[in-house]
């Protein structure tokens, strides 16, 4: 897909994102810089002083993410973190003070209830609203920050970022969007009016199920300065090796997103024809409740499909019968994973609810494996 603004497509941008200008005899992506401190004689001047504050390997990764999340927007700033939760906490705890109110999704990432308890312990009022239906509008008055997660995990509901961001802005309320599921190729929250796009890079962004990472990107310099200060204070920084691996992985983001998301669509279409499958959700299915808004604000619909089987036992038999799909949590990796989400507690889902993350296997093999496992689970 090509942008009007910058003229190049996502694949072209992804393979070169964040790379320095070529230097003779140097690799395209310089290796990780391992440094707790840097040579610093005399006066203290940046950019590189101490390893908790700055690292050139992070900086290259931050440039790469910035080029994908907000192409052509040079004034935005990106900060990488040790995990998605580190990034989420950095925004919440750097922007909110005792007495402020925040709106969180009632159906979002499963750690949010823990975050809620911590925010309340600090005297911050927490309101919640479901992701679908733009019900956030009813509780946003007087709030300092509106937190959106769209598509939501694991329910795959979608809200209208542009509409909610306009309403929030009119009330002087900041908006953050958890962009984990969509990835920067699937959705660009800053272009839709959000103040922050925040994500776990642990999922499809890096896509190999081997690193934890998070990031925050925003266009407001003083808000981002507070996020940066929080990272320094808490020390929630990625290791240089993880940052370098993440950057290397982003080169194939377009390939993985195209392939995995097309396979997710194919799987969703097959599941739609199965009687034992209920509550099927995929934002790219034209008859999905999320489709109307998703098709307006998303460029790709993600690699996660969710659905229910009749009982917990049936879901467990299905998962056990799968041969090409690991029973594991998380999503977005090149190897398909699926899990019975109810085993964690916390999500408002049926006992037989399955979150299925479609990997980079041949889709025909994957669909055949799923159909066979469905048949076997009936016995
Ligand atoms: C996984 C996830 C997170 C947390 O990310 P970590 O990297 O595990 O800390 C946050 N939001 C969403 C939507 C997620 O899926």
Coordinates of C-alpha atoms in Angstrom, one line a residue, residues 37-322:
X37 CA 28.3 3.9 30.3
X38 CA 30.1 5.8 27.5
X39 CA 33.5 7.6 27.5
X40 CA 32.6 11.0 28.8
X41 CA 35.6 13.2 29.6
X42 CA 35.1 16.7 30.9
X43 CA 31.7 18.5 30.6
X44 CA 28.6 16.2 30.5
X45 CA 27.2 16.4 27.0
X46 CA 24.9 14.1 25.1
X47 CA 23.8 12.2 23.3
X48 CA 25.4 9.2 25.0
X49 CA 26.3 9.5 28.7
X50 CA 24.8 6.6 30.7
X51 CA 23.2 3.4 29.5
X52 CA 19.8 3.8 31.2
X53 CA 19.3 7.1 29.4
X54 CA 20.3 6.6 25.8
X55 CA 21.6 3.8 23.6
X56 CA 22.3 4.1 19.8
X57 CA 20.7 0.7 19.2
X58 CA 17.4 1.9 20.8
X59 CA 17.6 5.1 18.8
X60 CA 17.8 3.3 15.5
X61 CA 14.8 1.1 16.5
X62 CA 12.9 4.2 17.7
X63 CA 13.5 5.8 14.3
X64 CA 12.3 2.7 12.6
X65 CA 9.0 2.5 14.6
X66 CA 8.5 6.2 14.1
X67 CA 8.8 5.9 10.3
X68 CA 6.1 3.2 10.3
X69 CA 3.7 4.7 12.9
X70 CA 3.9 8.3 11.6
X71 CA 5.6 8.4 8.1
X72 CA 6.6 11.8 7.1
X73 CA 5.9 13.3 10.5
X74 CA 9.3 14.4 11.7
X75 CA 8.1 16.0 14.9
X76 CA 7.0 12.9 16.6
X77 CA 9.1 11.1 19.2
X78 CA 9.3 7.4 19.9
X79 CA 10.6 5.7 23.0
X80 CA 11.2 2.0 23.4
X81 CA 10.6 0.1 26.6
X82 CA 11.4 -3.3 28.1
X83 CA 7.9 -4.5 27.5
X84 CA 4.4 -3.4 26.4
X85 CA 3.4 -3.1 30.0
X86 CA 6.4 -0.9 30.7
X87 CA 5.3 1.4 27.8
X88 CA 1.6 1.4 29.0
X89 CA 2.6 2.2 32.6
X90 CA 4.9 4.9 31.4
X91 CA 2.1 6.8 29.7
X92 CA -0.4 6.3 32.5
X93 CA 1.9 7.1 35.4
X94 CA 3.7 10.0 33.8
X95 CA 0.5 11.7 32.6
X96 CA -1.9 11.2 35.5
X97 CA -1.8 12.8 39.0
X98 CA -3.9 12.2 42.1
X99 CA -7.3 13.7 41.5
X100 CA -7.3 13.1 37.7
X101 CA -9.7 10.7 36.0
X102 CA -8.8 8.2 33.3
X103 CA -11.1 6.1 31.1
X104 CA -9.8 2.5 30.5
X105 CA -11.4 -0.2 28.4
X106 CA -13.5 -2.7 30.4
X107 CA -12.6 -5.4 27.9
X108 CA -8.9 -4.8 27.2
X109 CA -5.6 -6.4 27.9
X110 CA -5.9 -8.7 31.0
X111 CA -3.3 -6.8 33.1
X112 CA -5.4 -3.6 33.0
X113 CA -7.4 -4.5 36.1
X114 CA -4.1 -4.7 38.0
X115 CA -3.2 -1.3 36.6
X116 CA -6.5 0.0 37.7
X117 CA -5.9 -1.0 41.3
X118 CA -2.5 0.7 41.2
X119 CA -3.9 3.9 39.7
X120 CA -6.6 4.0 42.4
X121 CA -4.1 3.5 45.1
X122 CA -2.4 6.7 43.9
X123 CA -5.7 8.6 44.1
X124 CA -6.6 8.5 40.4
X125 CA -10.2 8.0 39.4
X126 CA -10.7 5.1 37.0
X127 CA -13.7 4.9 34.8
X128 CA -14.3 2.1 32.3
X129 CA -16.2 1.6 29.1
X130 CA -16.4 -1.2 26.6
X131 CA -14.5 -0.9 23.4
X132 CA -17.3 -1.3 20.9
X133 CA -20.1 1.2 20.3
X134 CA -18.1 4.3 21.3
X135 CA -19.6 4.2 24.8
X136 CA -16.5 6.0 26.0
X137 CA -18.3 9.2 25.0
X138 CA -20.6 8.9 28.0
X139 CA -17.8 8.9 30.6
X140 CA -15.1 11.1 29.0
X141 CA -16.3 14.4 30.5
X142 CA -13.7 15.7 32.9
X143 CA -11.2 12.9 32.3
X144 CA -7.6 13.7 31.7
X145 CA -6.8 10.6 29.6
X146 CA -8.9 8.3 27.4
X147 CA -7.3 4.9 26.9
X148 CA -8.4 2.9 23.8
X149 CA -7.5 -0.6 22.8
X150 CA -8.7 -1.2 19.3
X151 CA -9.1 -4.0 18.1
X152 CA -9.5 -5.1 21.7
X153 CA -7.8 -8.2 23.0
X154 CA -9.2 -10.8 23.1
X155 CA -12.8 -9.8 22.0
X156 CA -11.7 -8.0 18.8
X157 CA -14.1 -5.2 19.2
X158 CA -13.2 -1.9 17.5
X159 CA -14.0 1.8 18.3
X160 CA -13.9 4.9 16.1
X161 CA -10.5 6.5 17.0
X162 CA -11.1 9.6 15.0
X163 CA -14.5 10.3 16.4
X164 CA -13.4 9.6 20.0
X165 CA -10.2 11.6 19.6
X166 CA -12.2 14.6 18.4
X167 CA -14.6 14.3 21.3
X168 CA -11.7 14.0 23.8
X169 CA -9.8 16.9 22.3
X170 CA -12.9 19.2 22.6
X171 CA -12.9 18.3 26.3
X172 CA -9.1 18.8 26.8
X173 CA -8.6 15.1 27.3
X174 CA -5.6 13.2 26.0
X175 CA -6.0 10.0 24.0
X176 CA -3.8 7.0 23.9
X177 CA -4.4 4.0 21.7
X178 CA -3.0 0.5 22.3
X179 CA -1.9 -0.4 18.8
X180 CA -0.5 -3.8 19.6
X181 CA -2.9 -6.0 17.7
X182 CA -3.0 -3.8 14.5
X183 CA 0.8 -3.1 14.4
X184 CA 1.9 0.2 12.8
X185 CA 1.1 -1.2 9.3
X186 CA -2.4 -2.0 10.3
X187 CA -3.4 1.3 11.9
X188 CA -1.8 4.7 12.5
X189 CA -3.4 6.1 15.6
X190 CA -1.6 9.5 15.5
X191 CA -3.0 10.2 12.0
X192 CA -6.4 9.4 13.4
X193 CA -6.0 12.1 16.1
X194 CA -4.5 10.2 19.1
X195 CA -1.9 11.9 21.3
X196 CA -0.1 8.6 22.0
X197 CA 0.2 5.3 20.2
X198 CA 1.4 2.7 22.6
X199 CA 2.1 -1.0 21.9
X200 CA 3.6 -4.2 22.9
X201 CA 6.4 -5.0 20.4
X202 CA 6.3 -8.6 21.8
X203 CA 3.5 -9.6 19.5
X204 CA 3.4 -9.2 15.7
X205 CA 5.7 -6.2 15.5
X206 CA 8.7 -8.5 16.2
X207 CA 6.8 -11.7 15.4
X208 CA 9.1 -14.5 16.5
X209 CA 7.9 -15.1 20.1
X210 CA 11.4 -14.5 21.4
X211 CA 11.6 -11.0 22.8
X212 CA 9.6 -8.7 25.1
X213 CA 9.5 -5.0 24.0
X214 CA 7.2 -2.0 24.1
X215 CA 7.1 1.5 22.7
X216 CA 5.3 4.9 23.0
X217 CA 5.1 7.4 20.2
X218 CA 3.6 10.9 20.5
X219 CA 3.7 14.3 18.9
X220 CA 3.5 16.5 22.0
X221 CA 7.0 17.3 23.1
X222 CA 6.3 18.0 26.8
X223 CA 4.1 14.9 27.2
X224 CA 6.8 12.8 25.6
X225 CA 9.4 14.4 27.9
X226 CA 7.4 13.2 30.9
X227 CA 7.3 9.7 29.4
X228 CA 11.0 9.8 28.8
X229 CA 11.6 11.0 32.4
X230 CA 9.5 8.1 33.6
X231 CA 11.6 5.6 31.6
X232 CA 14.7 7.0 33.2
X233 CA 13.2 6.9 36.7
X234 CA 11.8 3.4 36.5
X235 CA 14.6 2.0 34.3
X236 CA 12.1 0.0 32.2
X237 CA 14.6 -0.1 29.3
X238 CA 15.1 -2.8 26.7
X239 CA 18.4 -4.6 26.4
X240 CA 20.5 -3.7 23.4
X241 CA 20.3 -7.2 22.0
X242 CA 16.4 -7.2 22.2
X243 CA 16.3 -3.8 20.6
X244 CA 18.6 -5.0 17.8
X245 CA 16.6 -8.2 17.2
X246 CA 13.4 -6.1 17.1
X247 CA 14.9 -3.8 14.5
X248 CA 16.0 -6.8 12.4
X249 CA 12.5 -8.3 12.7
X250 CA 10.8 -5.2 11.5
X251 CA 12.4 -5.6 8.1
X252 CA 10.0 -8.5 7.5
X253 CA 6.9 -6.9 9.1
X254 CA 5.1 -6.3 5.8
X255 CA 5.8 -9.9 4.7
X256 CA 4.5 -11.3 7.9
X257 CA 1.5 -9.0 8.2
X258 CA 0.4 -9.7 4.6
X259 CA 0.8 -13.5 4.9
X260 CA -0.5 -14.0 8.4
X261 CA -3.4 -11.7 8.1
X262 CA -4.5 -13.2 4.8
X263 CA -4.3 -16.6 6.4
X264 CA -6.3 -15.3 9.4
X265 CA -9.0 -14.2 6.9
X266 CA -9.0 -17.6 5.2
X267 CA -9.3 -19.3 8.5
X268 CA -12.1 -17.1 9.6
X269 CA -14.0 -17.8 6.4
X270 CA -13.7 -21.5 6.9
X271 CA -14.7 -21.3 10.6
X272 CA -17.8 -19.3 9.6
X273 CA -19.1 -22.4 7.7
X274 CA -18.8 -24.7 10.8
X275 CA -21.8 -25.3 12.9
X276 CA -19.9 -26.1 16.1
X277 CA -18.2 -22.7 16.0
X278 CA -20.0 -19.8 17.7
X279 CA -19.2 -16.2 18.4
X280 CA -16.7 -16.0 15.6
X281 CA -14.9 -12.7 15.4
X282 CA -12.5 -11.3 12.9
X283 CA -12.6 -7.5 12.1
X284 CA -11.9 -8.3 8.4
X285 CA -15.0 -10.3 7.8
X286 CA -17.6 -8.1 6.1
X287 CA -20.4 -9.3 8.4
X288 CA -18.3 -8.8 11.6
X289 CA -19.7 -6.1 14.0
X290 CA -16.2 -4.5 13.9
X291 CA -16.0 -4.4 10.1
X292 CA -17.6 -1.1 9.4
X293 CA -15.2 1.0 11.5
X294 CA -12.3 -1.3 11.1
X295 CA -12.5 -0.9 7.3
X296 CA -12.4 2.9 7.7
X297 CA -9.4 3.1 10.0
X298 CA -7.4 0.0 9.5
X299 CA -5.2 -1.1 6.6
X300 CA -4.8 -4.7 7.8
X301 CA -7.1 -6.5 10.2
X302 CA -4.6 -8.5 12.3
X303 CA -3.7 -12.1 12.7
X304 CA -6.0 -13.0 15.6
X305 CA -9.3 -14.8 15.1
X306 CA -11.5 -15.6 18.1
X307 CA -14.4 -18.0 18.5
X308 CA -16.1 -20.4 21.0
X309 CA -16.7 -24.1 21.1
X310 CA -19.6 -25.4 23.2
X311 CA -17.7 -26.4 26.3
X312 CA -14.4 -26.1 28.1
X313 CA -13.8 -29.8 27.4
X314 CA -14.5 -29.5 23.7
X315 CA -12.1 -26.5 23.5
X316 CA -9.4 -28.5 25.3
X317 CA -9.9 -31.5 23.0
X318 CA -9.6 -29.2 20.0
X319 CA -6.4 -27.5 21.2
X320 CA -4.9 -30.9 22.0
X321 CA -5.8 -32.3 18.6
X322 CA -4.0 -29.4 16.7

